[in-house]
Coordinates of C-alpha atoms in Angstrom, one line a residue:
X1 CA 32.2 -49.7 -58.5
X2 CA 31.9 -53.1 -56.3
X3 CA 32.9 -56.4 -56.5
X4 CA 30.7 -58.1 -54.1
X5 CA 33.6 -59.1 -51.8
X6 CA 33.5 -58.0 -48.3
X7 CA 36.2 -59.6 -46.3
X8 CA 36.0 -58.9 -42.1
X9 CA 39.0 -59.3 -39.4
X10 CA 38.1 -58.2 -36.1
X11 CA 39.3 -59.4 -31.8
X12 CA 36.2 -61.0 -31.5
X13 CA 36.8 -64.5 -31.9
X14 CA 34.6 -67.3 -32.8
X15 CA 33.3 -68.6 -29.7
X16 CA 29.9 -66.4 -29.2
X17 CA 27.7 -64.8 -32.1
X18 CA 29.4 -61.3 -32.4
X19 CA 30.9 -62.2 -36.0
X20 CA 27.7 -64.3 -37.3
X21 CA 25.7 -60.9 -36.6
X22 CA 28.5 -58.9 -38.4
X23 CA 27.8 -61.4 -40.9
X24 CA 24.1 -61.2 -40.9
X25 CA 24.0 -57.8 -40.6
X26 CA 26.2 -57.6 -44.4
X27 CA 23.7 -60.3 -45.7
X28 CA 21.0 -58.2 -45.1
X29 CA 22.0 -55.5 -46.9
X30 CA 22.6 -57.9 -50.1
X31 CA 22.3 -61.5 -50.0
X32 CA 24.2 -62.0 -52.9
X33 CA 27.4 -60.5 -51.0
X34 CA 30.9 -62.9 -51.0
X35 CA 31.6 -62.6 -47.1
X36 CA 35.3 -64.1 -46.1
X37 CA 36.8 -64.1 -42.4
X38 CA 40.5 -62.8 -43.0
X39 CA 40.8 -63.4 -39.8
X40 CA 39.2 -62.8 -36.0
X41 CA 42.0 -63.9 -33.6
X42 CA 43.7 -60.6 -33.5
X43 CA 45.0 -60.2 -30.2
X44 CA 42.2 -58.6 -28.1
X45 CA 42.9 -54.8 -28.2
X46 CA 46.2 -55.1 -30.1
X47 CA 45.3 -52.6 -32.9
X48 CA 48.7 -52.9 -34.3
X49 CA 48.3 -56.7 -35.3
X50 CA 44.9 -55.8 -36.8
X51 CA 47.4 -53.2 -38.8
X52 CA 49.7 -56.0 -39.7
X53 CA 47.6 -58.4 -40.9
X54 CA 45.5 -56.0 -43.2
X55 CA 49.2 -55.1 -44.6
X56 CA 49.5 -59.2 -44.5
X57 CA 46.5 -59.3 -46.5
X58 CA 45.4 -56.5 -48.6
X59 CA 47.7 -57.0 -51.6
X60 CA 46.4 -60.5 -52.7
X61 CA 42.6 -59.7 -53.2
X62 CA 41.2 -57.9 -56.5
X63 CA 40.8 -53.9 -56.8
X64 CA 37.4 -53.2 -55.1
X65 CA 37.5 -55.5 -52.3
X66 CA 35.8 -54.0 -48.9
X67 CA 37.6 -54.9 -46.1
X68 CA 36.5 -54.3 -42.6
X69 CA 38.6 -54.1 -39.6
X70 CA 37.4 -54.1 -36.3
X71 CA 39.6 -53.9 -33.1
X72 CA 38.2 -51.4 -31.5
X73 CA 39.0 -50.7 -27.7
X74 CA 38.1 -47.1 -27.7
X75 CA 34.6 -48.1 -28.7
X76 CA 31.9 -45.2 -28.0
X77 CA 34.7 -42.8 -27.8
X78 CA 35.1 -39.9 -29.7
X79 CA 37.4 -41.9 -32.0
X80 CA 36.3 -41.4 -35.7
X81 CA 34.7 -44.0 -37.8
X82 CA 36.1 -44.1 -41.1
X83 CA 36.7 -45.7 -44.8
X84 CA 40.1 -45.1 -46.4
X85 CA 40.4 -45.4 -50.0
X86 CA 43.8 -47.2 -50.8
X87 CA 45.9 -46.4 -53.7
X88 CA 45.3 -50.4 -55.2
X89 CA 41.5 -48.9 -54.7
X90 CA 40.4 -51.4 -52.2
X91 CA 38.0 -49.9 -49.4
X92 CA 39.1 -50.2 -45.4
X93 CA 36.3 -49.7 -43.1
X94 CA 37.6 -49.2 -39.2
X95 CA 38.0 -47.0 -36.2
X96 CA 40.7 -44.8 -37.0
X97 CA 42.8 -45.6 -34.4
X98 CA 46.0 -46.9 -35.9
X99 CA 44.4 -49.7 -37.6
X100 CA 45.3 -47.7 -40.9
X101 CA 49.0 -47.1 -40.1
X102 CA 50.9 -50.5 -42.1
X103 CA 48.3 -49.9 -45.1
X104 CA 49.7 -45.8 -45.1
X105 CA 53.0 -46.4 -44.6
X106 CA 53.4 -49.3 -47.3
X107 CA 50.3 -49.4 -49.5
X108 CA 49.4 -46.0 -49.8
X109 CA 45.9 -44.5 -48.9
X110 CA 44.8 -41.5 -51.4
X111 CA 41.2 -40.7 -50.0
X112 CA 39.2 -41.1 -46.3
X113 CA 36.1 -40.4 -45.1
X114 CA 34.5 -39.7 -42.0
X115 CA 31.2 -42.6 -41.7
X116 CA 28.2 -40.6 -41.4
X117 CA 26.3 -42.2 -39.0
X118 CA 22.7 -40.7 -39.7
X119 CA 23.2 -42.7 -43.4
X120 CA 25.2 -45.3 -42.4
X121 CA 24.2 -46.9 -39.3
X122 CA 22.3 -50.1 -38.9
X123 CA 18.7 -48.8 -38.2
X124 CA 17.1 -49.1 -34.5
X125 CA 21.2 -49.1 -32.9
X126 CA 21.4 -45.9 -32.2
X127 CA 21.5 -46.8 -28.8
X128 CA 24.0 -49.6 -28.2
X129 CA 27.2 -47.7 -27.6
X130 CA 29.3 -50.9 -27.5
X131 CA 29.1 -53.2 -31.1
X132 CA 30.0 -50.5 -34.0
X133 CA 31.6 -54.3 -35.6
X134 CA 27.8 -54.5 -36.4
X135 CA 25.8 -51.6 -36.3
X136 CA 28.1 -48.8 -38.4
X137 CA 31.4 -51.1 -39.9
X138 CA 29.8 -53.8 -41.3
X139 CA 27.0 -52.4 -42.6
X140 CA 28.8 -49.9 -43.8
X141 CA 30.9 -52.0 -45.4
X142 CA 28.3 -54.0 -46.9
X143 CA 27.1 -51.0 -48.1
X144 CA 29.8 -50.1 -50.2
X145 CA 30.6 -53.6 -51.7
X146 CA 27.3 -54.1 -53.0
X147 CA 27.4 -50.5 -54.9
X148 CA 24.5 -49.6 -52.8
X149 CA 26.2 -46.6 -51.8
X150 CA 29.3 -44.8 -53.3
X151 CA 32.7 -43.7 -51.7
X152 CA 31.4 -40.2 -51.7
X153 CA 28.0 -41.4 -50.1
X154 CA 30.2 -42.7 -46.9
X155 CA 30.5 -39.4 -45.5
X156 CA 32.6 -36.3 -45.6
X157 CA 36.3 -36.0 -46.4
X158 CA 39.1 -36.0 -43.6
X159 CA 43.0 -35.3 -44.7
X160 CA 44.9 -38.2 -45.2
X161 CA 48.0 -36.9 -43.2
X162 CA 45.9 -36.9 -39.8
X163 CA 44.9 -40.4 -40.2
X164 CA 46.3 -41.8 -36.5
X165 CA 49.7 -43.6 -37.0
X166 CA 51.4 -46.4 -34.5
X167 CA 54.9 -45.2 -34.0
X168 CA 56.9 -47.8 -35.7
X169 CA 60.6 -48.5 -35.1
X170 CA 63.2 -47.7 -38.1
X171 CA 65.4 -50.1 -39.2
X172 CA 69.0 -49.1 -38.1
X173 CA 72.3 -50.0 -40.7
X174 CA 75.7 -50.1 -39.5
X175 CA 79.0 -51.5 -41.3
X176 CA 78.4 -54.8 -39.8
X177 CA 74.9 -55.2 -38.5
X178 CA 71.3 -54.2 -38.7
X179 CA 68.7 -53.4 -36.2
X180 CA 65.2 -53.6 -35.9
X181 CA 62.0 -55.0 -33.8
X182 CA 60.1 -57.8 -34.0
X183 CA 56.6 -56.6 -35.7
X184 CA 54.9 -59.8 -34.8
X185 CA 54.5 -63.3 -35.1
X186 CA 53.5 -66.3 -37.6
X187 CA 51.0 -67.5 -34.8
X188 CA 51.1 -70.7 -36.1
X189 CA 54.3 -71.7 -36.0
X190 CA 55.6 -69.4 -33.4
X191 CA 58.3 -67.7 -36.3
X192 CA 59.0 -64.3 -35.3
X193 CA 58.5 -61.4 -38.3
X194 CA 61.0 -58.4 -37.6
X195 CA 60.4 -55.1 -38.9
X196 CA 63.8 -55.3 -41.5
X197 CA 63.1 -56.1 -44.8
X198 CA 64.9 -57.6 -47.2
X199 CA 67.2 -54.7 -48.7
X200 CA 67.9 -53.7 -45.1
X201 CA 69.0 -57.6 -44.5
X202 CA 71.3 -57.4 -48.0
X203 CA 73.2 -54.4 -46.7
X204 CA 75.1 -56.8 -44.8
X205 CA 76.0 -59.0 -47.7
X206 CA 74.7 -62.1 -46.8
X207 CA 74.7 -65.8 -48.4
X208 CA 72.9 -68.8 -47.7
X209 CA 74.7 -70.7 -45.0
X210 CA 76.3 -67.6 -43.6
X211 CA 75.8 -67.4 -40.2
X212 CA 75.1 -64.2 -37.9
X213 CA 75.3 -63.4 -34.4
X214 CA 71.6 -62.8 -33.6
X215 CA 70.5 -60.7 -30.4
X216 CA 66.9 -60.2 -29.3
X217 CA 66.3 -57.7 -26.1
X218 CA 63.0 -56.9 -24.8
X219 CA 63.5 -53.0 -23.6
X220 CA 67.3 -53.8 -22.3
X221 CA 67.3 -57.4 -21.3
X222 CA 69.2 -59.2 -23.4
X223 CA 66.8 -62.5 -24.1
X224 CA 68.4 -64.2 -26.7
X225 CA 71.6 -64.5 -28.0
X226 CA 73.3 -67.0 -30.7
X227 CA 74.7 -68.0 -34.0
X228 CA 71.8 -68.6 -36.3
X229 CA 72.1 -69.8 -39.7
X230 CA 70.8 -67.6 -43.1
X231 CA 69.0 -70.3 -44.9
X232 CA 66.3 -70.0 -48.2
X233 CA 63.7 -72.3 -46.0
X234 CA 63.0 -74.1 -42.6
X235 CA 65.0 -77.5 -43.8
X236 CA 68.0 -75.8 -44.7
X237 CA 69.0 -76.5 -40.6
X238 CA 68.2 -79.6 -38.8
X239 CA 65.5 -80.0 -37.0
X240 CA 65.2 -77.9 -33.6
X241 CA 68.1 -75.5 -35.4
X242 CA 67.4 -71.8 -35.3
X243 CA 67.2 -70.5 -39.2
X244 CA 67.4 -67.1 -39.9
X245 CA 65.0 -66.1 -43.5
X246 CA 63.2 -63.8 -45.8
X247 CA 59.5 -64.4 -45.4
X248 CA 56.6 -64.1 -47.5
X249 CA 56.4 -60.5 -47.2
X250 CA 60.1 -59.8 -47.9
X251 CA 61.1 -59.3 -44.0
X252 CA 63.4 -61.2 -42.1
X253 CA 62.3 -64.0 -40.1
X254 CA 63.7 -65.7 -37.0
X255 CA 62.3 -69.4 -36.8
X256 CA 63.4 -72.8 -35.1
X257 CA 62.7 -75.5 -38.2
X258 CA 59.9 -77.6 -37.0
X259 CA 59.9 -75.5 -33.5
X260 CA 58.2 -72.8 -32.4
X261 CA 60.7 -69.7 -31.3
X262 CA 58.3 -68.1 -29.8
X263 CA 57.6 -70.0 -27.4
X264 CA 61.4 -71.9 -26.8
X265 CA 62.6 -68.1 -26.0
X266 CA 59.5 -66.5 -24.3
X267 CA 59.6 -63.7 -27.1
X268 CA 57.0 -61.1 -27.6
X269 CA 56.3 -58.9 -30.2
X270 CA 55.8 -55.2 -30.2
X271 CA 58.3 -52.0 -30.5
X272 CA 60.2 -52.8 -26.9
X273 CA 61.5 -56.2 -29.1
X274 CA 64.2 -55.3 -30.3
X275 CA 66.7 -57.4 -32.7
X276 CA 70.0 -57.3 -33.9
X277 CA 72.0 -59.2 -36.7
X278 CA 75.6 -59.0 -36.9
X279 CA 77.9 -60.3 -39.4
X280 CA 80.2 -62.5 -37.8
X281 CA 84.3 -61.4 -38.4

């Protein structure tokens, strides 16, 4: 089965013609292809974002969807090329590298293939080493979402529990607080996204307008510390007020309203950022 829709998030950016041949490439293959940009601002090399944002993203497009996903610094390496079948039966085509790790852990993958490369690879590339964005994962991917070839036809079968996984931090639950790191940002706005979700949050009992003493350390320096409001949205504090929320993907969120926190603070993102919310006696 296909659906026409092939949706591409890659590092590249938008400023040269490496996505408009990814593009191209998937046109060629069938013009009457849907192509959407999910997104190609991924930090350059920063495979766990490209996770994140598939994760972000995945859930909200119709069974069938090809997705390609392309940060990729281990290009030409012996790092495998691969589709992974998820358990909503969407198709992932990326470097399995840990660009598969947010879909495994909270989406579920029940299939992956190795991409053969003698089928699958853009014809006359066999000798550029360096732009597999083109030459195998989008056209791979185009392959697949315009039923040209089948899931089977991709290549052979790899196990599921040796896809490469991104360690990721467990939330920690005490009496009186929670712990966890901040996963990554709402670029836009400079929010930060921590890795507890909601039901970790609730252990603690909280209501809107309770306040909690939030602590933010990056490896052990303390960079933040304060009282931060739980509100429902952004104006539920005054402007330039920290708030703390539940975002759009059930997780906490740290955000100044109309600010960016991000930035105020100087915070990063990544598993040395680590966060803690206590209740406040």
């Amino acid at each position: 089965m296909s659906n026409k829709l092939l949706v591409l998030q890659s590092d590249f950016g938008l400023v040269d013609g490496a996505v408009s041949a990814m593009i191209g490439v998937a046109l060629q293959e069938d013009p009457t292809l849907v192509v959407h940009n999910l997104t190609h601002d991924i930090t350059p090399f920063n495979i766990f974002e490209g996770s994140y944002r598939l994760f972000q993203t995945v859930n909200y497009w119709p069974e069938e969807t090809t997705f390609v996903s392309v940060v990729d610094p281990g290009v030409g390496s012996k790092r495998k090329s691969v589709v992974a079948l998820t358990e909503n039966n969407q198709y992932i085509v990326t470097p399995d590298n840990g660009t598969l790790s947010y879909i495994k852990k909270h989406i579920g993958i029940k299939a992956i293939r190795g991409i053969s490369e003698v089928e699958n690879r853009r014809k006359n590339t066999e000798l550029s080493y360096t732009f597999h964005g083109r030459d195998v994962y989008a056209f791979t991917g185009a392959k697949l979402a315009s039923g040209h070839i089948s899931f089977e036809e991709v290549g052979p079968e790899l196990s599921v529990e040796e896809i490469v996984e991104l360690p990721v931090v467990e939330t920690q639950i005490s009496e009186d607080d929670v712990r966890g790191s901040i996963d990554i940002l709402d670029v836009r706005f400079g929010s930060l996204w921590t890795s507890i979700t909601r039901e970790e949050f609730y252990s603690l009992k909280p209501e809107f307008g309770d306040r909690f003493e939030v602590t933010i350390f990056n490896n052990d320096m303390l960079v933040y510390q304060n009282q931060v409001t739980y509100g429902k949205s952004f104006a539920d504090v005054r402007i330039g007020q920290p708030i703390l929320y539940i975002n759009s993907l059930y997780r906490v969120g740290l955000a100044i309203n109309q600010g960016t926190f991000a930035k105020a603070y100087n915070v990063g993102v990544g598993s040395n950022w680590h966060i803690e919310i206590k209740v406040i006696k």
